[in-house]
Amino acid sequence: SSERTLSIIKPDAVANNYIGEIYRRFETAGLQIIAARMMHLTREQAESFYGVHRERPFFADLVSFMISGPVMVQVLEGESAILKNREIMGATNPAEAAAGTIRHDLAETVDANAVHGSDAVDTAREEIAFFFGDDELHSRA
Ligand code: CMP
């Protein structure tokens, strides 16, 4: 069934001029971009967005990286959008990501791994609401 998922193009991929390349991969896979915003996250926003990871050893580095430059935030909509986006992204660690995935092809390290994507229906709903109001979601479904 049709789903929505929250996607972030991280500071490394924005700096490397990969926004269009990544959008092309989403659209080729049948995912529609129904909302998008470029933003430079504040520390408070990054800490809140990644709040579930607050106790993890990588939290401080993750937050520092995510506020190091602008990001592109978008909502993707389509059939099985959450899983489909995770397949397009590849494994969290680019070193473990399959050939042809965004993280294999366009990323270097586990923090600078080009993209974030929601991992489940509940988190997708929360993450979308973190960045966008319902009136900003331009669904064509
Ligand atoms: P992301 O999907 O944005 O969600 C949390 C991020 O933490 C993850 O991608 C990685 O960029 C980063 N991270 C750093 N170290 C780890 C780790 N050991 N396990 C999971 N995520 C990590």
Coordinates of C-alpha atoms and ligand atoms in Angstrom, one line a residue:
S1 CA 0.0 0.0 0.0
S2 CA 1.0 3.6 -0.4
E3 CA 3.2 5.0 2.4
R4 CA 5.1 8.1 3.3
T5 CA 8.6 8.3 4.6
L6 CA 10.9 11.1 5.8
S7 CA 14.2 11.4 4.0
I8 CA 17.2 13.7 4.8
I9 CA 20.0 14.3 2.4
K10 CA 22.8 14.9 4.9
P11 CA 25.5 17.6 4.8
D12 CA 28.1 15.5 3.1
A13 CA 25.8 14.7 0.1
V14 CA 24.6 18.3 -0.2
A15 CA 28.3 19.5 -0.1
N16 CA 29.2 17.0 -2.8
N17 CA 26.4 18.2 -5.1
Y18 CA 24.5 15.0 -5.0
I19 CA 21.0 16.4 -4.4
G20 CA 19.9 15.8 -8.0
E21 CA 21.5 12.4 -8.2
I22 CA 19.7 11.3 -5.1
Y23 CA 16.3 12.7 -6.2
R24 CA 16.8 10.9 -9.5
R25 CA 17.2 7.6 -7.7
F26 CA 14.0 8.3 -5.6
E27 CA 12.0 9.2 -8.7
T28 CA 13.3 6.3 -10.8
A29 CA 12.2 3.9 -8.1
G30 CA 8.7 5.3 -8.3
L31 CA 8.8 7.4 -5.1
Q32 CA 7.3 10.9 -5.4
I33 CA 8.7 13.9 -3.5
I34 CA 5.6 15.5 -2.0
A35 CA 7.4 18.0 0.3
A36 CA 10.9 19.4 0.5
R37 CA 12.9 22.0 2.4
M38 CA 16.6 22.9 2.6
M39 CA 17.6 23.8 6.1
H40 CA 20.6 24.2 8.3
L41 CA 19.6 22.4 11.5
T42 CA 20.2 23.9 14.9
R43 CA 21.9 21.8 17.5
E44 CA 18.5 21.7 19.3
Q45 CA 16.7 20.4 16.2
A46 CA 19.3 17.7 15.5
E47 CA 19.4 16.6 19.2
S48 CA 15.6 16.4 19.2
F49 CA 15.3 14.6 15.8
Y50 CA 17.8 12.0 16.9
G51 CA 16.6 11.9 20.5
V52 CA 16.1 8.1 20.4
H53 CA 19.9 7.8 20.0
R54 CA 20.7 10.2 22.9
E55 CA 22.4 7.5 25.0
R56 CA 24.3 6.0 22.2
P57 CA 28.1 6.5 22.0
F58 CA 27.9 8.0 18.5
F59 CA 25.3 10.6 19.5
A60 CA 27.6 13.7 19.9
D61 CA 29.4 13.0 16.7
L62 CA 26.2 12.4 14.8
V63 CA 24.7 15.7 16.0
S64 CA 27.9 17.6 15.2
F65 CA 27.9 16.2 11.7
M66 CA 24.3 16.9 11.1
I67 CA 24.6 20.6 11.9
S68 CA 27.9 21.0 10.0
G69 CA 26.1 22.3 6.8
P70 CA 22.7 22.5 5.1
V71 CA 20.6 19.4 4.6
M72 CA 17.7 18.7 2.2
V73 CA 14.6 17.3 4.0
Q74 CA 11.9 15.6 2.0
V75 CA 8.8 13.4 2.3
L76 CA 8.7 10.5 -0.2
E77 CA 5.4 8.8 -1.1
G78 CA 4.7 5.6 -2.9
E79 CA 4.1 1.9 -2.7
S80 CA 6.0 0.5 0.3
A81 CA 7.9 3.8 0.5
I82 CA 9.6 3.1 3.8
L83 CA 11.2 -0.2 2.8
K84 CA 11.8 0.9 -0.8
N85 CA 13.7 4.0 0.4
R86 CA 15.8 1.8 2.8
E87 CA 16.7 -0.5 -0.1
I88 CA 17.7 2.5 -2.2
M89 CA 19.8 3.9 0.6
G90 CA 21.6 0.6 1.5
A91 CA 23.2 -0.4 4.8
T92 CA 23.8 2.3 7.4
N93 CA 27.6 1.8 7.1
P94 CA 28.7 2.6 3.5
A95 CA 31.4 -0.1 3.8
E96 CA 28.6 -2.7 4.2
A97 CA 26.2 -1.2 1.6
A98 CA 25.5 -3.2 -1.6
A99 CA 26.7 -1.9 -4.9
G100 CA 24.2 0.4 -6.6
T101 CA 22.8 1.8 -3.3
I102 CA 23.2 5.5 -2.4
R103 CA 25.5 4.8 0.6
H104 CA 27.7 2.5 -1.4
D105 CA 28.0 4.8 -4.4
L106 CA 27.9 8.3 -2.8
A107 CA 29.0 8.0 0.9
E108 CA 32.2 7.5 2.9
T109 CA 31.6 6.9 6.6
V110 CA 28.9 5.8 9.0
D111 CA 28.1 9.4 10.0
A112 CA 28.7 11.0 6.6
N113 CA 26.4 8.4 5.0
A114 CA 24.6 10.7 2.6
V115 CA 21.0 10.0 3.6
H116 CA 18.6 9.3 6.5
G117 CA 15.3 7.4 6.0
S118 CA 12.6 6.5 8.5
D119 CA 12.7 2.9 9.6
A120 CA 9.1 2.1 10.3
V121 CA 5.5 3.4 9.9
D122 CA 5.4 4.9 13.4
T123 CA 8.8 6.7 13.1
A124 CA 7.9 7.9 9.6
R125 CA 4.8 9.6 11.0
E126 CA 6.7 11.2 13.8
E127 CA 9.6 12.3 11.6
I128 CA 7.4 13.8 8.9
A129 CA 5.4 15.7 11.6
F130 CA 8.8 17.0 13.0
F131 CA 9.5 18.9 9.8
F132 CA 6.2 19.4 7.9
G133 CA 2.6 20.3 8.6
D134 CA -0.2 18.4 6.8
D135 CA -0.8 21.5 4.6
E136 CA 2.8 21.2 3.3
L137 CA 2.4 17.6 2.0
H138 CA 1.5 17.8 -1.7
S139 CA 0.3 14.3 -2.3
R140 CA -0.6 13.3 -5.9
A141 CA -1.8 9.8 -4.9
Ligands
CMP1 P1 20.6 7.6 10.3 O1 19.7 6.8 9.5 O2 20.7 9.1 10.1 O3 20.3 7.4 11.9 C1 21.2 7.5 12.9 C2 22.6 7.8 12.4 O4 23.6 7.6 13.3 C3 22.9 6.8 11.3 O5 22.1 7.1 10.2 C4 24.4 7.0 11.2 O6 24.7 8.0 10.3 C5 24.8 7.3 12.6 N1 25.6 6.3 13.3 C6 26.9 6.5 13.6 N2 27.3 5.4 14.2 C7 26.3 4.5 14.2 C8 26.2 3.1 14.6 N3 27.2 2.5 15.2 N4 25.0 2.5 14.4 C9 24.0 3.2 13.8 N5 24.1 4.4 13.4 C10 25.2 5.1 13.6

